[in-house]
PDB file of C-alpha atoms and ligand atoms in Angstrom:
ATOM      1  CA  MET A 949       0.000   0.000   0.000  1.00  0.00           C
ATOM      2  CA  ALA A 950       1.331   3.388  -0.958  1.00  0.00           C
ATOM      3  CA  SER A 951       0.182   4.821   2.352  1.00  0.00           C
ATOM      4  CA  GLU A 952       2.625   2.498   4.126  1.00  0.00           C
ATOM      5  CA  ARG A 953       5.563   4.352   2.633  1.00  0.00           C
ATOM      6  CA  GLY A 954       8.064   5.394   5.235  1.00  0.00           C
ATOM      7  CA  SER A 955       6.531   3.686   8.234  1.00  0.00           C
ATOM      8  CA  SER A 956       7.362   0.052   7.507  1.00  0.00           C
ATOM      9  CA  LYS A 957       9.763  -2.044   9.521  1.00  0.00           C
ATOM     10  CA  TYR A 958      12.279  -4.374   7.923  1.00  0.00           C
ATOM     11  CA  SER A 959      13.552  -7.627   9.414  1.00  0.00           C
ATOM     12  CA  VAL A 960      16.879  -8.795   7.998  1.00  0.00           C
ATOM     13  CA  LEU A 961      17.450 -12.542   8.328  1.00  0.00           C
ATOM     14  CA  LEU A 962      21.132 -13.346   8.500  1.00  0.00           C
ATOM     15  CA  PRO A 963      21.968 -17.042   8.610  1.00  0.00           C
ATOM     16  CA  THR A 964      25.541 -17.544   9.745  1.00  0.00           C
ATOM     17  CA  TYR A 965      27.971 -20.383   9.806  1.00  0.00           C
ATOM     18  CA  ASN A 966      31.532 -19.375  10.633  1.00  0.00           C
ATOM     19  CA  GLU A 967      31.148 -15.696   9.842  1.00  0.00           C
ATOM     20  CA  ARG A 968      33.032 -14.169  12.759  1.00  0.00           C
ATOM     21  CA  ASP A 969      35.240 -12.154  10.402  1.00  0.00           C
ATOM     22  CA  ASN A 970      32.261 -10.751   8.502  1.00  0.00           C
ATOM     23  CA  ILE A 971      29.348 -10.302  10.880  1.00  0.00           C
ATOM     24  CA  ALA A 972      30.435  -7.079  12.599  1.00  0.00           C
ATOM     25  CA  LEU A 973      30.982  -5.292   9.311  1.00  0.00           C
ATOM     26  CA  VAL A 974      27.678  -6.515   7.883  1.00  0.00           C
ATOM     27  CA  VAL A 975      25.751  -5.316  10.928  1.00  0.00           C
ATOM     28  CA  TRP A 976      27.600  -1.986  10.908  1.00  0.00           C
ATOM     29  CA  LEU A 977      26.725  -1.469   7.246  1.00  0.00           C
ATOM     30  CA  LEU A 978      23.109  -2.472   7.860  1.00  0.00           C
ATOM     31  CA  ASN A 979      22.769  -0.009  10.731  1.00  0.00           C
ATOM     32  CA  ARG A 980      24.297   2.758   8.678  1.00  0.00           C
ATOM     33  CA  THR A 981      22.094   1.993   5.671  1.00  0.00           C
ATOM     34  CA  PHE A 982      18.795   1.809   7.551  1.00  0.00           C
ATOM     35  CA  GLU A 983      19.602   4.840   9.698  1.00  0.00           C
ATOM     36  CA  ALA A 984      20.481   6.893   6.619  1.00  0.00           C
ATOM     37  CA  ALA A 985      17.243   5.784   4.942  1.00  0.00           C
ATOM     38  CA  ARG A 986      15.285   6.522   8.158  1.00  0.00           C
ATOM     39  CA  LYS A 987      13.737   3.077   8.186  1.00  0.00           C
ATOM     40  CA  SER A 988      13.204   0.949  11.247  1.00  0.00           C
ATOM     41  CA  PHE A 989      14.859  -2.444  11.192  1.00  0.00           C
ATOM     42  CA  GLU A 990      16.037  -5.460  13.106  1.00  0.00           C
ATOM     43  CA  VAL A 991      18.708  -7.998  12.252  1.00  0.00           C
ATOM     44  CA  ILE A 992      17.935 -11.598  13.174  1.00  0.00           C
ATOM     45  CA  VAL A 993      21.056 -13.732  13.254  1.00  0.00           C
ATOM     46  CA  VAL A 994      20.468 -17.469  12.980  1.00  0.00           C
ATOM     47  CA  ASP A 995      23.770 -19.023  13.905  1.00  0.00           C
ATOM     48  CA  ASP A 996      24.177 -22.783  13.744  1.00  0.00           C
ATOM     49  CA  ASN A 997      26.613 -23.119  16.629  1.00  0.00           C
ATOM     50  CA  SER A 998      29.539 -21.965  14.477  1.00  0.00           C
ATOM     51  CA  PRO A 999      32.798 -23.375  15.844  1.00  0.00           C
ATOM     52  CA  ASP A1000      34.613 -20.097  15.058  1.00  0.00           C
ATOM     53  CA  GLY A1001      32.708 -18.262  17.795  1.00  0.00           C
ATOM     54  CA  THR A1002      30.435 -16.147  15.584  1.00  0.00           C
ATOM     55  CA  GLN A1003      27.967 -15.946  18.469  1.00  0.00           C
ATOM     56  CA  ASP A1004      30.474 -14.290  20.787  1.00  0.00           C
ATOM     57  CA  VAL A1005      30.806 -11.487  18.253  1.00  0.00           C
ATOM     58  CA  VAL A1006      27.020 -11.250  17.869  1.00  0.00           C
ATOM     59  CA  LYS A1007      26.626 -10.890  21.646  1.00  0.00           C
ATOM     60  CA  LYS A1008      29.024  -7.942  21.582  1.00  0.00           C
ATOM     61  CA  LEU A1009      27.049  -6.421  18.744  1.00  0.00           C
ATOM     62  CA  GLN A1010      23.879  -6.777  20.811  1.00  0.00           C
ATOM     63  CA  LYS A1011      25.508  -4.653  23.521  1.00  0.00           C
ATOM     64  CA  ALA A1012      26.516  -2.002  20.993  1.00  0.00           C
ATOM     65  CA  TYR A1013      23.283  -1.793  18.975  1.00  0.00           C
ATOM     66  CA  GLY A1014      20.708  -3.077  21.450  1.00  0.00           C
ATOM     67  CA  GLU A1015      19.000  -6.450  21.658  1.00  0.00           C
ATOM     68  CA  ASP A1016      16.010  -5.062  19.781  1.00  0.00           C
ATOM     69  CA  LYS A1017      18.193  -4.256  16.765  1.00  0.00           C
ATOM     70  CA  VAL A1018      20.418  -7.346  16.837  1.00  0.00           C
ATOM     71  CA  VAL A1019      18.445 -10.458  17.696  1.00  0.00           C
ATOM     72  CA  LEU A1020      20.300 -13.737  18.151  1.00  0.00           C
ATOM     73  CA  LYS A1021      18.358 -16.932  17.517  1.00  0.00           C
ATOM     74  CA  PRO A1022      20.919 -19.732  17.460  1.00  0.00           C
ATOM     75  CA  ARG A1023      20.442 -23.408  16.740  1.00  0.00           C
ATOM     76  CA  PRO A1024      22.423 -26.296  18.209  1.00  0.00           C
ATOM     77  CA  GLY A1025      24.099 -27.440  14.994  1.00  0.00           C
ATOM     78  CA  LYS A1026      24.491 -26.930  11.265  1.00  0.00           C
ATOM     79  CA  LEU A1027      20.990 -27.606   9.956  1.00  0.00           C
ATOM     80  CA  GLY A1028      21.152 -25.850   6.591  1.00  0.00           C
ATOM     81  CA  LEU A1029      20.176 -22.550   5.060  1.00  0.00           C
ATOM     82  CA  GLY A1030      16.525 -23.220   4.187  1.00  0.00           C
ATOM     83  CA  THR A1031      15.485 -24.141   7.710  1.00  0.00           C
ATOM     84  CA  ALA A1032      17.618 -21.279   9.056  1.00  0.00           C
ATOM     85  CA  TYR A1033      15.361 -18.787   7.244  1.00  0.00           C
ATOM     86  CA  LEU A1034      12.289 -20.597   8.534  1.00  0.00           C
ATOM     87  CA  HIS A1035      13.662 -20.476  12.068  1.00  0.00           C
ATOM     88  CA  GLY A1036      14.535 -16.779  11.910  1.00  0.00           C
ATOM     89  CA  LEU A1037      11.207 -15.906  10.317  1.00  0.00           C
ATOM     90  CA  GLN A1038       9.300 -16.961  13.452  1.00  0.00           C
ATOM     91  CA  TYR A1039      10.871 -14.056  15.295  1.00  0.00           C
ATOM     92  CA  ALA A1040      10.533 -11.408  12.589  1.00  0.00           C
ATOM     93  CA  THR A1041       8.493  -8.428  13.766  1.00  0.00           C
ATOM     94  CA  GLY A1042       8.809  -6.344  10.573  1.00  0.00           C
ATOM     95  CA  HIS A1043       6.319  -5.818   7.755  1.00  0.00           C
ATOM     96  CA  PHE A1044       8.991  -6.895   5.302  1.00  0.00           C
ATOM     97  CA  VAL A1045      11.700  -9.539   5.481  1.00  0.00           C
ATOM     98  CA  ILE A1046      15.066  -9.227   3.760  1.00  0.00           C
ATOM     99  CA  ILE A1047      17.205 -12.315   3.302  1.00  0.00           C
ATOM    100  CA  MET A1048      20.875 -11.971   2.495  1.00  0.00           C
ATOM    101  CA  ASP A1049      24.189 -13.720   3.018  1.00  0.00           C
ATOM    102  CA  ALA A1050      26.337 -12.620   5.943  1.00  0.00           C
ATOM    103  CA  ASP A1051      29.653 -13.053   4.134  1.00  0.00           C
ATOM    104  CA  LEU A1052      29.650  -9.609   2.419  1.00  0.00           C
ATOM    105  CA  SER A1053      28.775 -11.107  -0.952  1.00  0.00           C
ATOM    106  CA  HIS A1054      25.547  -9.137  -0.601  1.00  0.00           C
ATOM    107  CA  HIS A1055      26.294  -5.501   0.106  1.00  0.00           C
ATOM    108  CA  PRO A1056      23.760  -3.675   2.308  1.00  0.00           C
ATOM    109  CA  LYS A1057      24.144  -0.599   0.074  1.00  0.00           C
ATOM    110  CA  TYR A1058      21.618  -2.200  -2.311  1.00  0.00           C
ATOM    111  CA  ILE A1059      18.880  -2.363   0.312  1.00  0.00           C
ATOM    112  CA  PRO A1060      17.542   1.146  -0.434  1.00  0.00           C
ATOM    113  CA  ASP A1061      17.078   0.001  -4.055  1.00  0.00           C
ATOM    114  CA  PHE A1062      15.046  -2.994  -2.873  1.00  0.00           C
ATOM    115  CA  ILE A1063      12.919  -0.797  -0.615  1.00  0.00           C
ATOM    116  CA  ARG A1064      12.344   1.841  -3.265  1.00  0.00           C
ATOM    117  CA  LYS A1065      11.374  -0.771  -5.841  1.00  0.00           C
ATOM    118  CA  GLN A1066       8.880  -2.316  -3.422  1.00  0.00           C
ATOM    119  CA  GLU A1067       7.399   1.078  -2.554  1.00  0.00           C
ATOM    120  CA  ASP A1068       7.190   2.220  -6.165  1.00  0.00           C
ATOM    121  CA  THR A1069       5.577  -0.947  -7.511  1.00  0.00           C
ATOM    122  CA  ASP A1070       3.753  -2.207  -4.402  1.00  0.00           C
ATOM    123  CA  CYS A1071       5.092  -5.669  -5.208  1.00  0.00           C
ATOM    124  CA  ASP A1072       5.314  -8.688  -2.895  1.00  0.00           C
ATOM    125  CA  VAL A1073       8.882  -9.708  -3.672  1.00  0.00           C
ATOM    126  CA  VAL A1074      11.967  -7.850  -4.850  1.00  0.00           C
ATOM    127  CA  THR A1075      14.785 -10.110  -5.918  1.00  0.00           C
ATOM    128  CA  GLY A1076      18.375  -9.079  -6.557  1.00  0.00           C
ATOM    129  CA  THR A1077      19.620 -10.027  -9.985  1.00  0.00           C
ATOM    130  CA  ARG A1078      23.145 -10.469 -11.265  1.00  0.00           C
ATOM    131  CA  TYR A1079      21.884 -10.866 -14.804  1.00  0.00           C
ATOM    132  CA  LEU A1080      20.373  -7.507 -15.691  1.00  0.00           C
ATOM    133  CA  LYS A1081      22.123  -4.276 -16.662  1.00  0.00           C
ATOM    134  CA  GLY A1082      23.933  -2.918 -13.619  1.00  0.00           C
ATOM    135  CA  GLY A1083      24.233  -6.329 -11.973  1.00  0.00           C
ATOM    136  CA  GLY A1084      27.104  -8.775 -12.077  1.00  0.00           C
ATOM    137  CA  VAL A1085      29.528 -11.000 -10.253  1.00  0.00           C
ATOM    138  CA  TYR A1086      32.966 -10.140  -8.996  1.00  0.00           C
ATOM    139  CA  GLY A1087      35.743 -12.543  -8.108  1.00  0.00           C
ATOM    140  CA  TRP A1088      34.364 -15.705  -9.675  1.00  0.00           C
ATOM    141  CA  ASP A1089      36.426 -18.010 -11.850  1.00  0.00           C
ATOM    142  CA  LEU A1090      35.124 -19.135 -15.225  1.00  0.00           C
ATOM    143  CA  LYS A1091      33.891 -22.483 -13.917  1.00  0.00           C
ATOM    144  CA  ARG A1092      31.701 -20.852 -11.301  1.00  0.00           C
ATOM    145  CA  LYS A1093      30.373 -18.273 -13.761  1.00  0.00           C
ATOM    146  CA  ILE A1094      29.403 -20.977 -16.226  1.00  0.00           C
ATOM    147  CA  THR A1095      27.844 -23.141 -13.510  1.00  0.00           C
ATOM    148  CA  SER A1096      25.709 -20.314 -12.173  1.00  0.00           C
ATOM    149  CA  ARG A1097      24.665 -19.026 -15.582  1.00  0.00           C
ATOM    150  CA  GLY A1098      23.903 -22.578 -16.736  1.00  0.00           C
ATOM    151  CA  ALA A1099      21.843 -23.295 -13.626  1.00  0.00           C
ATOM    152  CA  ASN A1100      19.802 -20.158 -14.283  1.00  0.00           C
ATOM    153  CA  ILE A1101      19.289 -20.710 -17.984  1.00  0.00           C
ATOM    154  CA  LEU A1102      18.230 -24.313 -17.411  1.00  0.00           C
ATOM    155  CA  ALA A1103      15.743 -23.404 -14.705  1.00  0.00           C
ATOM    156  CA  ALA A1104      14.414 -20.420 -16.664  1.00  0.00           C
ATOM    157  CA  THR A1105      13.833 -22.612 -19.706  1.00  0.00           C
ATOM    158  CA  LEU A1106      12.088 -25.393 -17.800  1.00  0.00           C
ATOM    159  CA  LEU A1107      10.049 -23.298 -15.387  1.00  0.00           C
ATOM    160  CA  GLN A1108       9.432 -19.932 -17.107  1.00  0.00           C
ATOM    161  CA  PRO A1109       9.371 -17.912 -13.911  1.00  0.00           C
ATOM    162  CA  GLY A1110       9.770 -14.510 -15.535  1.00  0.00           C
ATOM    163  CA  VAL A1111      12.786 -13.433 -13.484  1.00  0.00           C
ATOM    164  CA  SER A1112      16.398 -13.321 -14.604  1.00  0.00           C
ATOM    165  CA  ASP A1113      18.193 -14.607 -11.493  1.00  0.00           C
ATOM    166  CA  LEU A1114      16.733 -17.662  -9.813  1.00  0.00           C
ATOM    167  CA  THR A1115      19.545 -18.850  -7.601  1.00  0.00           C
ATOM    168  CA  GLY A1116      20.438 -15.550  -5.983  1.00  0.00           C
ATOM    169  CA  SER A1117      19.566 -15.137  -2.327  1.00  0.00           C
ATOM    170  CA  PHE A1118      19.431 -11.372  -1.804  1.00  0.00           C
ATOM    171  CA  ARG A1119      15.713 -10.671  -1.609  1.00  0.00           C
ATOM    172  CA  LEU A1120      12.972  -8.650   0.035  1.00  0.00           C
ATOM    173  CA  PHE A1121       9.554 -10.148   0.753  1.00  0.00           C
ATOM    174  CA  ARG A1122       6.326  -8.987   2.238  1.00  0.00           C
ATOM    175  CA  LYS A1123       6.241 -10.993   5.461  1.00  0.00           C
ATOM    176  CA  GLU A1124       2.975 -12.832   4.764  1.00  0.00           C
ATOM    177  CA  CYS A1125       4.352 -13.747   1.365  1.00  0.00           C
ATOM    178  CA  ILE A1126       7.586 -15.334   2.590  1.00  0.00           C
ATOM    179  CA  GLN A1127       5.681 -17.142   5.337  1.00  0.00           C
ATOM    180  CA  LYS A1128       3.387 -18.679   2.755  1.00  0.00           C
ATOM    181  CA  LEU A1129       6.207 -19.539   0.343  1.00  0.00           C
ATOM    182  CA  MET A1130       8.392 -21.125   3.012  1.00  0.00           C
ATOM    183  CA  GLN A1131       5.632 -23.523   4.043  1.00  0.00           C
ATOM    184  CA  ASP A1132       5.622 -25.174   0.635  1.00  0.00           C
ATOM    185  CA  THR A1133       9.297 -25.098  -0.222  1.00  0.00           C
ATOM    186  CA  LYS A1134      11.091 -28.410   0.072  1.00  0.00           C
ATOM    187  CA  SER A1135      14.401 -28.114  -1.777  1.00  0.00           C
ATOM    188  CA  LYS A1136      17.795 -27.685  -0.181  1.00  0.00           C
ATOM    189  CA  GLY A1137      20.913 -25.833  -1.297  1.00  0.00           C
ATOM    190  CA  TYR A1138      20.744 -23.620  -4.374  1.00  0.00           C
ATOM    191  CA  ALA A1139      17.519 -25.286  -5.503  1.00  0.00           C
ATOM    192  CA  PHE A1140      15.863 -23.761  -2.449  1.00  0.00           C
ATOM    193  CA  GLN A1141      16.327 -20.190  -3.724  1.00  0.00           C
ATOM    194  CA  MET A1142      15.099 -21.255  -7.124  1.00  0.00           C
ATOM    195  CA  GLU A1143      12.029 -23.030  -5.764  1.00  0.00           C
ATOM    196  CA  ILE A1144      11.004 -20.026  -3.648  1.00  0.00           C
ATOM    197  CA  ILE A1145      11.023 -17.571  -6.528  1.00  0.00           C
ATOM    198  CA  VAL A1146       9.424 -19.970  -9.002  1.00  0.00           C
ATOM    199  CA  ARG A1147       6.626 -20.666  -6.514  1.00  0.00           C
ATOM    200  CA  ALA A1148       6.214 -16.940  -5.916  1.00  0.00           C
ATOM    201  CA  SER A1149       5.552 -16.248  -9.565  1.00  0.00           C
ATOM    202  CA  HIS A1150       3.367 -19.349 -10.011  1.00  0.00           C
ATOM    203  CA  MET A1151       1.268 -18.356  -7.003  1.00  0.00           C
ATOM    204  CA  GLY A1152       0.631 -14.987  -8.587  1.00  0.00           C
ATOM    205  CA  TYR A1153       2.739 -12.860  -6.300  1.00  0.00           C
ATOM    206  CA  LYS A1154       4.099  -9.721  -7.895  1.00  0.00           C
ATOM    207  CA  VAL A1155       7.861 -10.085  -8.255  1.00  0.00           C
ATOM    208  CA  GLU A1156      10.207  -7.261  -9.217  1.00  0.00           C
ATOM    209  CA  GLU A1157      13.975  -7.214  -9.730  1.00  0.00           C
ATOM    210  CA  VAL A1158      16.839  -4.874  -8.905  1.00  0.00           C
ATOM    211  CA  PRO A1159      20.402  -5.294 -10.187  1.00  0.00           C
ATOM    212  CA  ILE A1160      23.082  -6.245  -7.654  1.00  0.00           C
ATOM    213  CA  VAL A1161      26.767  -7.002  -7.938  1.00  0.00           C
ATOM    214  CA  PHE A1162      27.645 -10.181  -6.084  1.00  0.00           C
ATOM    215  CA  VAL A1163      31.147 -10.167  -4.657  1.00  0.00           C
ATOM    216  CA  ASP A1164      32.809 -13.473  -3.871  1.00  0.00           C
ATOM    217  CA  ARG A1165      33.530 -13.981  -0.182  1.00  0.00           C
ATOM    218  CA  LEU A1166      36.890 -12.650   1.017  1.00  0.00           C
ATOM    219  CA  TYR A1167      36.988 -14.619   4.265  1.00  0.00           C
ATOM    220  CA  GLY A1168      35.998 -18.227   4.755  1.00  0.00           C
ATOM    221  CA  GLU A1169      35.490 -21.117   2.406  1.00  0.00           C
ATOM    222  CA  SER A1170      33.306 -21.666  -0.602  1.00  0.00           C
ATOM    223  CA  LYS A1171      31.267 -24.827  -0.781  1.00  0.00           C
ATOM    224  CA  LEU A1172      30.216 -25.033  -4.422  1.00  0.00           C
ATOM    225  CA  GLY A1173      31.114 -28.509  -5.627  1.00  0.00           C
ATOM    226  CA  GLY A1174      29.764 -31.494  -7.521  1.00  0.00           C
ATOM    227  CA  ALA A1175      27.417 -32.495  -4.719  1.00  0.00           C
ATOM    228  CA  GLU A1176      25.757 -29.044  -4.720  1.00  0.00           C
ATOM    229  CA  ILE A1177      25.284 -29.205  -8.465  1.00  0.00           C
ATOM    230  CA  VAL A1178      23.673 -32.651  -8.333  1.00  0.00           C
ATOM    231  CA  MET A1179      21.369 -31.497  -5.530  1.00  0.00           C
ATOM    232  CA  TYR A1180      20.369 -28.467  -7.588  1.00  0.00           C
ATOM    233  CA  LEU A1181      19.522 -30.574 -10.628  1.00  0.00           C
ATOM    234  CA  LYS A1182      17.452 -32.939  -8.484  1.00  0.00           C
ATOM    235  CA  GLY A1183      15.537 -30.021  -7.006  1.00  0.00           C
ATOM    236  CA  LEU A1184      14.954 -28.578 -10.452  1.00  0.00           C
ATOM    237  CA  VAL A1185      13.535 -31.815 -11.843  1.00  0.00           C
ATOM    238  CA  GLN A1186      11.295 -32.337  -8.796  1.00  0.00           C
ATOM    239  CA  LEU A1187       9.955 -28.815  -9.074  1.00  0.00           C
ATOM    240  CA  PHE A1188       9.378 -29.204 -12.799  1.00  0.00           C
ATOM    241  CA  PHE A1189       7.125 -32.211 -12.192  1.00  0.00           C
ATOM    242  CA  SER A1190       5.381 -30.773  -9.133  1.00  0.00           C
ATOM    243  CA  LEU A1191       4.190 -27.479 -10.630  1.00  0.00           C
TER     244      LEU A1191
HETATM  245  N1  GTP B1302      22.630 -20.885   9.979  1.00  0.00           N
HETATM  246  C1  GTP B1302      23.227 -21.377   8.895  1.00  0.00           C
HETATM  247  N2  GTP B1302      23.809 -20.540   8.023  1.00  0.00           N
HETATM  248  C2  GTP B1302      24.419 -21.055   6.938  1.00  0.00           C
HETATM  249  C3  GTP B1302      24.482 -22.444   6.696  1.00  0.00           C
HETATM  250  N3  GTP B1302      25.166 -22.638   5.526  1.00  0.00           N
HETATM  251  C4  GTP B1302      25.504 -21.419   5.087  1.00  0.00           C
HETATM  252  N4  GTP B1302      25.077 -20.453   5.938  1.00  0.00           N
HETATM  253  C5  GTP B1302      25.187 -18.993   5.796  1.00  0.00           C
HETATM  254  O1  GTP B1302      24.415 -18.659   4.659  1.00  0.00           O
HETATM  255  C6  GTP B1302      25.010 -17.638   3.891  1.00  0.00           C
HETATM  256  C7  GTP B1302      25.314 -18.169   2.501  1.00  0.00           C
HETATM  257  O2  GTP B1302      26.190 -19.275   2.593  1.00  0.00           O
HETATM  258  P1  GTP B1302      27.554 -19.363   1.781  1.00  0.00           P
HETATM  259  O3  GTP B1302      28.355 -20.463   2.367  1.00  0.00           O
HETATM  260  O4  GTP B1302      28.180 -18.021   1.695  1.00  0.00           O
HETATM  261  O5  GTP B1302      27.008 -19.818   0.369  1.00  0.00           O
HETATM  262  P2  GTP B1302      27.459 -19.305  -1.058  1.00  0.00           P
HETATM  263  O6  GTP B1302      27.560 -17.816  -1.078  1.00  0.00           O
HETATM  264  O7  GTP B1302      26.553 -19.948  -2.020  1.00  0.00           O
HETATM  265  O8  GTP B1302      28.892 -19.948  -1.246  1.00  0.00           O
HETATM  266  P3  GTP B1302      30.317 -19.387  -0.821  1.00  0.00           P
HETATM  267  O9  GTP B1302      30.186 -17.995  -0.264  1.00  0.00           O
HETATM  268  O10 GTP B1302      31.117 -19.427  -2.059  1.00  0.00           O
HETATM  269  O11 GTP B1302      30.742 -20.357   0.222  1.00  0.00           O
HETATM  270  C8  GTP B1302      26.236 -17.215   4.684  1.00  0.00           C
HETATM  271  O12 GTP B1302      25.862 -16.136   5.498  1.00  0.00           O
HETATM  272  C9  GTP B1302      26.561 -18.451   5.515  1.00  0.00           C
HETATM  273  O13 GTP B1302      27.229 -18.130   6.715  1.00  0.00           O
HETATM  274  C10 GTP B1302      23.862 -23.328   7.653  1.00  0.00           C
HETATM  275  O14 GTP B1302      23.856 -24.543   7.545  1.00  0.00           O
HETATM  276  N5  GTP B1302      23.253 -22.726   8.714  1.00  0.00           N
HETATM  277  C1  NAG B1303      23.973   3.268  13.915  1.00  0.00           C
HETATM  278  O1  NAG B1303      23.933   4.314  12.957  1.00  0.00           O
HETATM  279  C2  NAG B1303      23.655   5.602  13.484  1.00  0.00           C
HETATM  280  C3  NAG B1303      23.535   6.565  12.319  1.00  0.00           C
HETATM  281  O2  NAG B1303      24.638   6.495  11.466  1.00  0.00           O
HETATM  282  C4  NAG B1303      24.760   6.001  14.442  1.00  0.00           C
HETATM  283  O3  NAG B1303      24.457   7.255  15.034  1.00  0.00           O
HETATM  284  C5  NAG B1303      24.885   4.936  15.521  1.00  0.00           C
HETATM  285  O4  NAG B1303      25.976   5.249  16.366  1.00  0.00           O
HETATM  286  C6  NAG B1303      25.087   3.563  14.906  1.00  0.00           C
HETATM  287  N1  NAG B1303      25.146   2.553  15.950  1.00  0.00           N
HETATM  288  C7  NAG B1303      26.271   1.937  16.263  1.00  0.00           C
HETATM  289  C8  NAG B1303      26.211   1.032  17.453  1.00  0.00           C
HETATM  290  O5  NAG B1303      27.301   2.054  15.625  1.00  0.00           O
HETATM  291 MG1   MG B1304      28.729 -16.788   0.109  1.00  0.00          MG
END
């Protein structure tokens, strides 16, 4: 609703696993971004008992920013990204939910673009895209570029979702919309992001895109390997037959 402009609250879900070197900077950037935009916000960190002590850093951040701004909702072990969003979502008090990676691949500076797009179009979902003018990837080798592009082209061809970036995970949702979508989503790994956005468009939600540049993580390890690719393809085929 246009009348909501300016008064909405945003809940940022940050799943973390071994992000102690990144989390303080991400939260600092988020605070700066939302404060500059004069928007109310909260950050919900879902940490899966990271062995690197991510939670110790988060507890310090809670002291600095307040426990209303930085909410810590840990889990006892590494249970995966999809269920981490679902877990964090239960505690979200905002009108809108933003999901993003905590490893600085998703820069908070794009958040005002997401918010503006949502306000201007009154859409239900705004998804960050690397594959429109102004978007891109930085720091990827050729293999990873081809894998990601291939995964997107394949899914776009099979499922016709009408968005250009299906496997990205920098997104803004109306809260009721993400709650509904999460209930039905079954995939894991990269297929999870794809399933969510495909379901959104099939269910008739209004989805808009904004360009983002994805920057490869500086600290920590990447996990893209053969097993992830196989899991993605499985998810894609299952979704194709279930829609
Ligand atoms: N809570 C939780 N967070 C996770 C889990 N796996 C990954 N994350 C977090 O989810 C976000 C995305 O995961 P990444 O490992 O960066 O995935 P990616 O960007 O596809 O791959 P790389 O950055 O190349 O490793 C990061 O903030 C991670 O810390 C998990 O099992 N549980
Ligand atoms: C959050 O941002 C505001 C505005 O820039 C600033 O005044 C405040 O000190 C920041 N909070 C912390 C804990 O850095
Ligand atoms: Mg990453």
